[in-house]
Short mmCIF file of C-alpha atoms in Angstrom, two decimals:
data_model
loop_
_atom_site.label_atom_id
_atom_site.label_comp_id
_atom_site.label_asym_id
_atom_site.label_seq_id
_atom_site.Cartn_x
_atom_site.Cartn_y
_atom_site.Cartn_z
CA MET A 1248 102.63 -34.07 -27.56
CA LEU A 1249 101.99 -37.79 -27.19
CA THR A 1250 103.08 -39.40 -23.94
CA THR A 1251 100.73 -42.36 -23.79
CA SER A 1252 101.53 -45.17 -21.36
CA CYS A 1253 102.60 -48.49 -22.81
CA THR A 1254 100.75 -51.77 -22.84
CA GLY A 1255 101.92 -54.92 -21.13
CA SER A 1256 101.39 -56.78 -17.87
CA GLY A 1257 103.30 -58.06 -14.90
CA PRO A 1258 104.73 -56.63 -11.69
CA GLY A 1259 107.07 -53.72 -11.42
CA ASP A 1260 107.59 -50.66 -13.57
CA GLY A 1261 108.68 -50.41 -17.21
CA ALA A 1262 112.34 -49.95 -16.33
CA ALA A 1263 112.38 -53.16 -14.30
CA GLN A 1264 110.71 -55.20 -17.04
CA GLY A 1265 112.63 -53.86 -19.98
CA PRO A 1266 111.21 -52.68 -23.31
CA LYS A 1267 107.48 -53.04 -23.97
CA PRO A 1268 105.22 -52.57 -27.00
CA GLY A 1269 103.87 -49.11 -27.65
CA ALA A 1270 100.09 -48.90 -27.31
CA ALA A 1271 97.92 -49.35 -30.41
CA GLY A 1272 95.79 -46.24 -29.82
CA VAL A 1273 95.95 -43.24 -27.51
CA GLY A 1274 92.74 -43.88 -25.61
CA ASP A 1275 90.55 -41.37 -27.42
CA ARG A 1276 86.95 -42.31 -26.52
CA LEU A 1277 85.58 -41.34 -29.93
CA PHE A 1278 88.37 -42.97 -31.99
CA PRO A 1279 89.92 -45.63 -29.73
CA THR A 1280 92.20 -47.21 -32.36
CA LEU A 1281 93.52 -43.94 -33.81
CA GLY A 1282 97.04 -42.87 -32.96
CA ASN A 1283 99.70 -44.89 -31.16
CA GLY A 1284 101.64 -44.81 -27.92
CA GLY A 1285 105.29 -44.96 -26.97
CA TYR A 1286 106.71 -42.30 -29.26
CA ASP A 1287 106.30 -38.71 -30.42
CA VAL A 1288 106.82 -37.90 -34.12
CA ALA A 1289 108.89 -34.82 -34.94
CA HIS A 1290 109.00 -34.99 -38.74
CA TYR A 1291 107.60 -36.83 -41.75
CA GLY A 1292 109.59 -36.96 -44.96
CA LEU A 1293 107.34 -38.38 -47.68
CA THR A 1294 108.61 -39.17 -51.18
CA LEU A 1295 105.72 -40.11 -53.44
CA HIS A 1296 105.29 -41.16 -57.07
CA TYR A 1297 101.72 -40.95 -58.31
CA VAL A 1298 100.22 -41.92 -61.69
CA PRO A 1299 96.78 -40.30 -62.17
CA GLU A 1300 95.79 -42.56 -65.07
CA THR A 1301 96.03 -45.70 -62.91
CA ASN A 1302 95.58 -44.05 -59.49
CA ARG A 1303 98.65 -45.88 -58.24
CA LEU A 1304 100.84 -44.49 -55.52
CA LYS A 1305 104.36 -45.51 -54.57
CA GLY A 1306 105.81 -43.99 -51.44
CA THR A 1307 108.65 -43.91 -48.97
CA ALA A 1308 107.95 -42.46 -45.53
CA VAL A 1309 110.86 -41.38 -43.34
CA ILE A 1310 109.50 -40.85 -39.84
CA THR A 1311 111.69 -39.18 -37.23
CA ALA A 1312 110.40 -39.67 -33.68
CA ARG A 1313 111.43 -39.68 -30.02
CA ALA A 1314 110.64 -42.70 -27.87
CA THR A 1315 108.63 -41.87 -24.74
CA GLN A 1316 109.29 -45.33 -23.28
CA ASP A 1317 111.62 -48.26 -23.90
CA LEU A 1318 110.10 -49.74 -27.07
CA SER A 1319 110.21 -53.37 -28.15
CA ARG A 1320 107.81 -52.57 -31.00
CA PHE A 1321 105.45 -49.81 -32.06
CA ASP A 1322 102.48 -49.22 -34.31
CA LEU A 1323 101.76 -46.87 -37.21
CA ASP A 1324 98.30 -46.12 -38.60
CA LEU A 1325 98.03 -47.32 -42.21
CA SER A 1326 94.92 -48.34 -44.16
CA GLY A 1327 95.34 -50.40 -47.32
CA LEU A 1328 98.48 -50.18 -49.48
CA VAL A 1329 101.19 -52.84 -49.48
CA VAL A 1330 104.23 -52.44 -47.25
CA ARG A 1331 107.39 -53.65 -48.96
CA THR A 1332 110.13 -52.92 -46.43
CA ALA A 1333 110.67 -51.25 -43.07
CA THR A 1334 113.84 -50.19 -41.29
CA VAL A 1335 114.53 -48.65 -37.89
CA GLN A 1336 117.80 -46.80 -37.38
CA GLY A 1337 119.02 -48.19 -40.71
CA GLU A 1338 118.49 -51.86 -39.79
CA ALA A 1339 115.83 -54.07 -41.34
CA ALA A 1340 112.78 -54.40 -39.11
CA GLU A 1341 110.06 -57.02 -39.00
CA PHE A 1342 106.52 -55.78 -39.58
CA ARG A 1343 102.98 -57.11 -39.63
CA ARG A 1344 99.53 -55.81 -40.54
CA THR A 1345 96.29 -56.03 -38.55
CA ALA A 1346 93.33 -54.01 -39.85
CA ASP A 1347 94.58 -50.39 -39.99
CA GLU A 1348 97.65 -51.01 -37.83
CA LEU A 1349 101.19 -51.51 -39.09
CA THR A 1350 103.28 -53.00 -36.29
CA VAL A 1351 107.03 -52.45 -36.64
CA ILE A 1352 109.47 -54.64 -34.66
CA PRO A 1353 112.97 -53.15 -34.69
CA ALA A 1354 116.03 -55.39 -34.64
CA LYS A 1355 117.11 -53.63 -31.43
CA ALA A 1356 114.76 -52.12 -28.87
CA VAL A 1357 114.52 -48.33 -28.88
CA ALA A 1358 115.49 -46.70 -25.61
CA ARG A 1359 113.31 -44.14 -23.89
CA GLY A 1360 114.35 -40.64 -24.91
CA GLU A 1361 116.10 -41.87 -28.06
CA THR A 1362 115.42 -40.11 -31.35
CA PHE A 1363 114.97 -42.79 -33.99
CA ARG A 1364 114.25 -42.93 -37.70
CA THR A 1365 111.81 -45.37 -39.30
CA VAL A 1366 111.66 -45.82 -43.07
CA VAL A 1367 108.66 -47.55 -44.64
CA ALA A 1368 108.41 -48.31 -48.39
CA TYR A 1369 104.90 -48.99 -49.70
CA ASP A 1370 102.72 -48.89 -52.80
CA GLY A 1371 99.26 -49.62 -54.20
CA VAL A 1372 95.97 -47.92 -54.99
CA PRO A 1373 95.05 -45.70 -52.03
CA ARG A 1374 91.66 -46.19 -50.44
CA VAL A 1375 88.64 -43.98 -50.11
CA LEU A 1376 87.15 -44.30 -46.63
CA LYS A 1377 83.56 -43.72 -45.61
CA GLY A 1378 83.63 -42.01 -42.24
CA ASP A 1379 81.37 -42.72 -39.30
CA ASP A 1380 79.35 -39.67 -40.32
CA GLY A 1381 78.87 -41.00 -43.86
CA GLY A 1382 81.30 -38.59 -45.52
CA LEU A 1383 84.12 -39.63 -47.85
CA GLU A 1384 87.75 -39.12 -46.86
CA GLY A 1385 91.16 -40.47 -47.75
CA TRP A 1386 92.51 -40.52 -51.31
CA ILE A 1387 89.64 -39.40 -53.54
CA GLU A 1388 89.83 -39.41 -57.33
CA THR A 1389 88.66 -36.27 -59.16
CA ASP A 1390 87.88 -35.74 -62.84
CA ASP A 1391 91.50 -34.76 -63.54
CA GLY A 1392 93.52 -36.31 -60.71
CA SER A 1393 92.98 -36.85 -57.01
CA THR A 1394 92.79 -35.17 -53.63
CA ALA A 1395 93.83 -36.39 -50.18
CA LEU A 1396 91.58 -35.38 -47.27
CA GLY A 1397 92.27 -36.60 -43.77
CA GLN A 1398 89.58 -35.66 -41.26
CA PRO A 1399 89.35 -37.58 -39.05
CA THR A 1400 91.17 -40.73 -40.22
CA GLY A 1401 91.78 -40.39 -43.97
CA SER A 1402 95.48 -39.51 -43.89
CA MET A 1403 96.33 -43.12 -43.05
CA THR A 1404 95.22 -44.09 -46.57
CA TRP A 1405 98.29 -42.47 -48.17
CA PHE A 1406 101.08 -42.52 -45.58
CA PRO A 1407 101.88 -44.40 -42.37
CA GLY A 1408 102.01 -42.36 -39.20
CA ASN A 1409 100.72 -41.45 -35.79
CA HIS A 1410 97.43 -40.03 -36.99
CA HIS A 1411 95.87 -38.74 -33.79
CA PRO A 1412 95.77 -34.92 -33.56
CA SER A 1413 97.69 -34.99 -30.28
CA ASP A 1414 100.92 -35.86 -32.12
CA LYS A 1415 101.84 -33.00 -34.44
CA ALA A 1416 104.93 -32.87 -36.65
CA THR A 1417 106.61 -30.97 -39.47
CA TYR A 1418 106.46 -32.29 -43.04
CA ASP A 1419 108.42 -32.46 -46.27
CA ILE A 1420 106.31 -33.96 -49.08
CA THR A 1421 107.92 -34.56 -52.47
CA VAL A 1422 105.59 -35.74 -55.24
CA THR A 1423 106.57 -36.85 -58.74
CA VAL A 1424 103.78 -37.09 -61.33
CA PRO A 1425 104.32 -38.12 -64.97
CA LYS A 1426 102.98 -35.91 -67.72
CA ASP A 1427 99.93 -37.12 -69.63
CA ALA A 1428 99.93 -38.71 -73.09
CA ASP A 1429 100.02 -35.26 -74.70
CA GLY A 1430 103.02 -34.22 -72.65
CA ASP A 1431 101.02 -31.87 -70.42
CA PRO A 1432 102.03 -31.72 -66.75
CA TYR A 1433 99.78 -31.97 -63.71
CA ASP A 1434 99.78 -29.49 -60.86
CA VAL A 1435 100.43 -30.73 -57.31
CA VAL A 1436 99.26 -28.53 -54.44
CA GLY A 1437 100.16 -29.25 -50.83
CA ASN A 1438 100.55 -27.65 -47.43
CA GLY A 1439 103.05 -24.96 -46.52
CA THR A 1440 105.61 -23.59 -48.94
CA LEU A 1441 106.55 -24.81 -52.41
CA THR A 1442 110.33 -25.11 -52.14
CA ALA A 1443 111.04 -26.72 -55.52
CA LYS A 1444 109.36 -27.63 -58.79
CA VAL A 1445 111.54 -29.57 -61.24
CA ASP A 1446 110.56 -30.51 -64.80
CA GLU A 1447 112.32 -33.81 -65.50
CA GLY A 1448 111.13 -34.19 -69.09
CA GLU A 1449 108.53 -36.92 -68.77
CA ALA A 1450 107.53 -36.00 -65.21
CA VAL A 1451 107.44 -33.04 -62.82
CA THR A 1452 108.50 -33.21 -59.16
CA TRP A 1453 107.00 -30.87 -56.56
CA HIS A 1454 108.38 -30.37 -53.04
CA TRP A 1455 106.08 -28.90 -50.38
CA ARG A 1456 107.42 -28.08 -46.90
CA THR A 1457 105.40 -27.49 -43.74
CA ALA A 1458 107.81 -25.98 -41.22
CA GLU A 1459 105.25 -25.52 -38.45
CA PRO A 1460 103.79 -28.53 -36.58
CA MET A 1461 100.72 -30.06 -38.22
CA ALA A 1462 98.25 -32.76 -37.17
CA GLY A 1463 98.07 -35.67 -39.59
CA TYR A 1464 94.43 -35.07 -40.49
CA LEU A 1465 95.37 -31.65 -41.88
CA ALA A 1466 97.98 -32.99 -44.33
CA HIS A 1467 96.83 -32.52 -47.90
CA LEU A 1468 97.66 -33.08 -51.56
CA SER A 1469 95.65 -32.20 -54.65
CA VAL A 1470 96.77 -33.42 -58.07
CA GLY A 1471 95.08 -32.03 -61.17
CA ARG A 1472 94.93 -29.01 -63.43
CA PHE A 1473 94.61 -25.68 -61.64
CA GLU A 1474 94.80 -21.98 -62.31
CA ILE A 1475 97.48 -20.82 -59.87
CA ASP A 1476 97.49 -17.33 -58.39
CA GLU A 1477 100.39 -16.20 -56.20
CA ALA A 1478 100.03 -12.99 -54.22
CA ALA A 1479 100.70 -11.62 -50.73
CA THR A 1480 98.87 -10.06 -47.81
CA ASP A 1481 99.50 -6.46 -46.75
CA ASP A 1482 102.09 -7.85 -44.31
CA GLY A 1483 103.93 -9.71 -47.07
CA LEU A 1484 102.65 -13.21 -46.26
CA PRO A 1485 102.74 -15.41 -49.39
CA VAL A 1486 99.29 -16.44 -50.63
CA TYR A 1487 98.92 -19.40 -53.02
CA VAL A 1488 95.46 -20.04 -54.47
CA ALA A 1489 94.73 -22.96 -56.83
CA VAL A 1490 91.39 -23.05 -58.68
CA ASP A 1491 90.06 -25.77 -60.97
CA PRO A 1492 89.16 -24.11 -64.32
CA ALA A 1493 85.63 -25.52 -64.01
CA GLU A 1494 85.17 -23.37 -60.87
CA SER A 1495 87.04 -20.31 -62.13
CA GLU A 1496 84.05 -18.06 -62.74
CA GLU A 1497 82.25 -18.87 -59.48
CA ALA A 1498 85.49 -18.60 -57.48
CA ALA A 1499 86.59 -15.29 -59.00
CA ASP A 1500 86.55 -13.49 -55.62
CA VAL A 1501 88.54 -16.11 -53.71
CA LYS A 1502 92.02 -14.88 -54.60
CA ALA A 1503 91.19 -11.36 -53.37
CA LEU A 1504 89.28 -12.50 -50.29
CA VAL A 1505 91.95 -14.84 -48.89
CA PRO A 1506 94.50 -12.11 -48.05
CA GLU A 1507 91.72 -9.80 -46.85
CA ILE A 1508 90.36 -12.43 -44.45
CA VAL A 1509 93.85 -13.38 -43.23
CA ASP A 1510 94.65 -9.75 -42.44
CA TRP A 1511 91.28 -9.36 -40.67
CA GLY A 1512 91.87 -12.54 -38.65
CA SER A 1513 95.32 -11.34 -37.63
CA ASP A 1514 93.76 -8.20 -36.17
CA ARG A 1515 91.04 -10.15 -34.34
CA PHE A 1516 92.83 -13.32 -33.21
CA GLY A 1517 96.53 -12.50 -33.16
CA PRO A 1518 99.32 -12.98 -35.72
CA TYR A 1519 98.66 -15.47 -38.51
CA PRO A 1520 100.50 -18.60 -37.34
CA PHE A 1521 101.96 -20.02 -40.57
CA SER A 1522 104.48 -19.16 -43.26
CA SER A 1523 101.93 -19.11 -46.09
CA ALA A 1524 98.19 -18.95 -46.74
CA GLY A 1525 95.86 -19.77 -49.60
CA ALA A 1526 93.11 -22.10 -50.77
CA VAL A 1527 92.38 -24.98 -53.13
CA VAL A 1528 89.11 -24.78 -55.05
CA ASP A 1529 88.65 -28.10 -56.81
CA HIS A 1530 85.77 -29.44 -58.88
CA LEU A 1531 84.33 -32.15 -56.64
CA PRO A 1532 80.81 -30.90 -55.82
CA GLU A 1533 79.62 -34.32 -54.64
CA LEU A 1534 82.08 -34.18 -51.72
CA GLY A 1535 79.64 -32.14 -49.65
CA TYR A 1536 82.10 -30.43 -47.28
CA ALA A 1537 85.15 -28.19 -47.09
CA LEU A 1538 88.22 -28.92 -44.98
CA GLU A 1539 90.65 -26.64 -43.14
CA THR A 1540 93.79 -28.34 -44.51
CA GLN A 1541 96.71 -26.43 -43.00
CA THR A 1542 97.69 -23.17 -44.75
CA ARG A 1543 95.56 -24.07 -47.77
CA PRO A 1544 91.92 -25.05 -46.99
CA TYR A 1545 90.23 -27.32 -49.52
CA PHE A 1546 86.88 -26.67 -51.20
CA GLY A 1547 85.17 -29.17 -53.50
CA GLU A 1548 83.53 -26.25 -55.28
CA ALA A 1549 83.59 -22.45 -55.15
CA PRO A 1550 82.89 -21.39 -51.55
CA ASP A 1551 80.69 -18.54 -50.40
CA GLU A 1552 82.27 -15.82 -48.27
CA ALA A 1553 81.14 -17.24 -44.93
CA LEU A 1554 82.59 -20.68 -45.66
CA LEU A 1555 85.89 -19.15 -46.74
CA VAL A 1556 86.03 -17.18 -43.46
CA HIS A 1557 85.25 -20.35 -41.49
CA GLU A 1558 88.01 -22.46 -43.01
CA LEU A 1559 90.59 -19.69 -42.82
CA ALA A 1560 89.68 -19.03 -39.16
CA HIS A 1561 90.59 -22.65 -38.53
CA GLN A 1562 94.21 -21.75 -39.24
CA TRP A 1563 94.18 -20.21 -35.75
CA PHE A 1564 91.48 -22.40 -34.17
CA GLY A 1565 92.11 -26.06 -34.96
CA ASN A 1566 95.32 -25.95 -36.97
CA SER A 1567 97.71 -23.89 -34.85
CA VAL A 1568 95.81 -24.62 -31.62
CA THR A 1569 94.64 -28.19 -32.14
CA PRO A 1570 92.17 -30.12 -29.96
CA ARG A 1571 93.85 -32.57 -27.61
CA ARG A 1572 91.06 -35.12 -28.11
CA TRP A 1573 88.28 -35.33 -30.68
CA LYS A 1574 85.67 -34.51 -28.03
CA ASP A 1575 87.27 -31.04 -27.88
CA MET A 1576 86.29 -30.45 -31.51
CA TRP A 1577 83.93 -27.65 -30.46
CA LEU A 1578 87.00 -25.53 -29.72
CA SER A 1579 87.80 -25.66 -33.44
CA GLU A 1580 84.33 -25.57 -34.94
CA GLY A 1581 82.63 -23.33 -32.40
CA LEU A 1582 85.36 -20.69 -32.63
CA ALA A 1583 85.54 -20.90 -36.45
CA THR A 1584 81.74 -20.53 -36.62
CA TYR A 1585 81.94 -17.55 -34.30
CA ALA A 1586 84.54 -16.05 -36.66
CA GLU A 1587 81.79 -16.11 -39.31
CA TRP A 1588 79.55 -14.15 -36.90
CA LEU A 1589 82.31 -11.60 -36.27
CA TRP A 1590 82.98 -11.20 -39.99
CA GLU A 1591 79.30 -10.56 -40.68
CA GLU A 1592 79.13 -8.10 -37.79
CA ASP A 1593 82.25 -6.25 -38.94
CA ARG A 1594 80.94 -6.08 -42.52
CA GLY A 1595 77.69 -4.37 -41.61
CA GLY A 1596 75.42 -7.43 -41.53
CA ARG A 1597 73.68 -8.86 -38.50
CA SER A 1598 75.36 -8.24 -35.17
CA ALA A 1599 76.60 -11.25 -33.21
CA ASP A 1600 73.74 -10.60 -30.77
CA GLU A 1601 71.26 -10.90 -33.62
CA ILE A 1602 72.87 -14.05 -34.99
CA PHE A 1603 72.81 -15.59 -31.51
CA ALA A 1604 69.10 -14.79 -31.25
CA ASP A 1605 68.45 -16.34 -34.65
CA PHE A 1606 70.22 -19.53 -33.56
CA TYR A 1607 68.37 -19.61 -30.26
CA ASP A 1608 65.01 -19.09 -31.94
CA GLY A 1609 65.79 -21.57 -34.71
CA THR A 1610 65.38 -19.03 -37.51
CA ASP A 1611 68.97 -19.18 -38.76
CA SER A 1612 69.39 -21.71 -41.58
CA ASP A 1613 72.27 -23.40 -39.70
CA SER A 1614 70.48 -23.70 -36.36
CA GLU A 1615 68.65 -26.97 -36.91
CA GLY A 1616 69.73 -29.71 -34.50
CA ILE A 1617 71.97 -27.59 -32.28
CA TRP A 1618 70.33 -28.79 -29.04
CA ALA A 1619 70.78 -32.53 -29.73
CA PHE A 1620 73.70 -32.93 -27.29
CA PRO A 1621 76.23 -30.78 -25.38
CA PRO A 1622 78.94 -29.39 -27.70
CA ALA A 1623 81.76 -30.72 -25.51
CA ASP A 1624 80.31 -34.23 -25.30
CA PRO A 1625 79.55 -35.76 -28.72
CA PRO A 1626 77.90 -39.15 -28.11
CA GLY A 1627 80.00 -40.96 -30.72
CA ALA A 1628 82.37 -40.64 -33.65
CA ALA A 1629 79.49 -40.26 -36.10
CA ARG A 1630 78.33 -37.11 -34.28
CA VAL A 1631 81.63 -35.26 -33.92
CA SER A 1632 80.76 -32.88 -36.78
CA ASP A 1633 77.07 -32.42 -35.94
CA PRO A 1634 75.34 -29.02 -35.49
CA PRO A 1635 75.83 -28.71 -31.68
CA VAL A 1636 79.61 -28.70 -32.15
CA TYR A 1637 79.33 -25.77 -34.58
CA GLY A 1638 76.30 -23.62 -33.83
CA ARG A 1639 75.88 -24.20 -30.11
CA GLY A 1640 79.66 -24.08 -29.77
CA ALA A 1641 79.59 -20.58 -31.24
CA MET A 1642 76.76 -19.67 -28.83
CA VAL A 1643 79.00 -20.66 -25.90
CA VAL A 1644 81.68 -18.33 -27.22
CA HIS A 1645 79.15 -15.49 -27.49
CA LYS A 1646 77.96 -16.05 -23.91
CA VAL A 1647 81.58 -15.69 -22.78
CA ARG A 1648 81.78 -12.41 -24.70
CA GLU A 1649 78.63 -11.16 -22.98
CA ALA A 1650 79.93 -12.18 -19.55
CA VAL A 1651 83.45 -10.72 -19.72
CA GLY A 1652 83.06 -7.67 -21.98
CA GLU A 1653 84.58 -6.72 -25.33
CA LYS A 1654 88.16 -5.91 -24.34
CA THR A 1655 88.60 -8.97 -22.15
CA PHE A 1656 86.90 -11.25 -24.68
CA PHE A 1657 89.20 -10.40 -27.56
CA GLY A 1658 92.12 -10.56 -25.15
CA ILE A 1659 91.07 -14.12 -24.35
CA LEU A 1660 91.05 -15.08 -28.04
CA ARG A 1661 94.51 -13.63 -28.58
CA ALA A 1662 95.85 -15.23 -25.39
CA TRP A 1663 94.45 -18.61 -26.50
CA THR A 1664 96.18 -18.49 -29.88
CA ARG A 1665 99.40 -17.18 -28.33
CA ARG A 1666 99.74 -19.58 -25.39
CA HIS A 1667 98.90 -22.74 -27.34
CA ARG A 1668 100.46 -21.79 -30.67
CA TYR A 1669 101.48 -24.96 -32.58
CA GLY A 1670 100.30 -27.15 -29.70
CA ASN A 1671 97.25 -28.98 -28.38
CA ALA A 1672 94.68 -27.74 -25.89
CA ASP A 1673 91.41 -28.89 -24.36
CA THR A 1674 88.15 -27.61 -22.95
CA ARG A 1675 89.42 -27.47 -19.37
CA GLN A 1676 92.25 -25.15 -20.44
CA PHE A 1677 89.87 -22.88 -22.34
CA ILE A 1678 87.58 -22.51 -19.33
CA ALA A 1679 90.57 -21.81 -17.06
CA LEU A 1680 91.83 -19.13 -19.45
CA CYS A 1681 88.43 -17.42 -19.64
CA GLU A 1682 88.23 -17.31 -15.86
CA SER A 1683 91.82 -16.19 -15.27
CA GLU A 1684 91.68 -13.42 -17.88
CA SER A 1685 88.29 -12.13 -16.68
CA GLY A 1686 88.73 -12.72 -12.96
CA LYS A 1687 85.23 -14.23 -12.91
CA ASP A 1688 83.77 -17.56 -11.92
CA LEU A 1689 82.19 -18.75 -15.18
CA SER A 1690 81.33 -22.27 -14.03
CA GLU A 1691 77.56 -21.71 -14.25
CA LEU A 1692 77.85 -20.33 -17.78
CA PHE A 1693 79.79 -23.36 -19.01
CA ASP A 1694 77.65 -25.83 -17.05
CA VAL A 1695 74.52 -24.49 -18.73
CA TRP A 1696 75.64 -23.61 -22.25
CA LEU A 1697 78.51 -26.02 -22.90
CA PHE A 1698 77.70 -29.08 -20.80
CA GLY A 1699 73.94 -28.80 -20.30
CA ARG A 1700 71.78 -31.43 -22.00
CA LYS A 1701 68.71 -29.24 -22.44
CA LYS A 1702 68.06 -25.98 -24.24
CA PRO A 1703 68.77 -23.35 -21.59
CA SER A 1704 66.77 -20.29 -20.74
CA ARG A 1705 67.76 -17.24 -22.84
CA ALA A 1706 68.56 -15.16 -19.73
#
């Protein structure tokens, strides 16, 4: 939850001075302008109208939040788009734009502890952003529609919000898309559960609900033509898989693998944390990455088995238990990479010991560059998704397994997903859990493998 201190100057405390502006940023070293202070969002209600032929989006965002200080004004992250109106608690509010910040000035200050509702109406052609690592994110056009991908900052291209992962919320996203010139409808795939689909003659409206808290970078929409498969896991969990027809043949195994992997993960990591599962396999091969969008990971082309395992493992590690700061990204990527190792081990391939050795020796195809920096200390935003965060992060997890033994290790994974379910956690908490569950001092292990700046000895 976000409880960032406010900005301002002068003697005395906030109560003595009266309302102050909420901070523009939460103080994340890697992304200093991302997120905002002074409030904690509980729910986003997004009503969107999208026209694929013109790539124009019209939206209304209803943001329900609780003030964590007396607020004279507050910021929302928003890149591009034109803001038409804003209200706070039903009264017209002033607003202004500076770079990717939308500053909202309510007619009356919001009191600390007050739950308040902000409504922002906006429209325009959503942007595609080029991230610090060179990858594309935001609202990306495809050959038959578009897709919205948010890691780490892209969600601010299609709705205003508090887009740092430390402020999670529930979502209702309603999207209306007109049919094409031939009268054929588009499919709209989002997070969570499809609660309604209404054919209105010339358009179709889809309503997706995410009832469990979600970080903004995991919010997702894909508009296009898909082959939809609805099934269930052995435990009755709904599974919704959408595949672009151009990827249908290559992705033939996905619909069967998703429930199998979810059931396997539930045995290994604890109960699956969400009300639905699935995947989106689009036809966007130039994207160059997959993303663990909540409940329904996104693939720009048909994934191989290991990649599908990785993104589904993120539903536990990254989506339900979300890093508190971006420097803690290794807790998502290292654990999801280690899930790949466990899957291979459990399916009769290399053991995790053998995979570790291949990474250490540099013979695994994914091991290049893993010693460039410590996994828990990326040197900048452009490096937050580099190999040390993934491969060496997984090696840290394996060293913990070696140190504490099988039973304790898997107990640690299940305790981690249970204790921090739907919340945020950081590296310090993970280390403390490993030590408390094992009864061992693991400081040397973490100092060498997680924080060390040189390739350690194998011993």
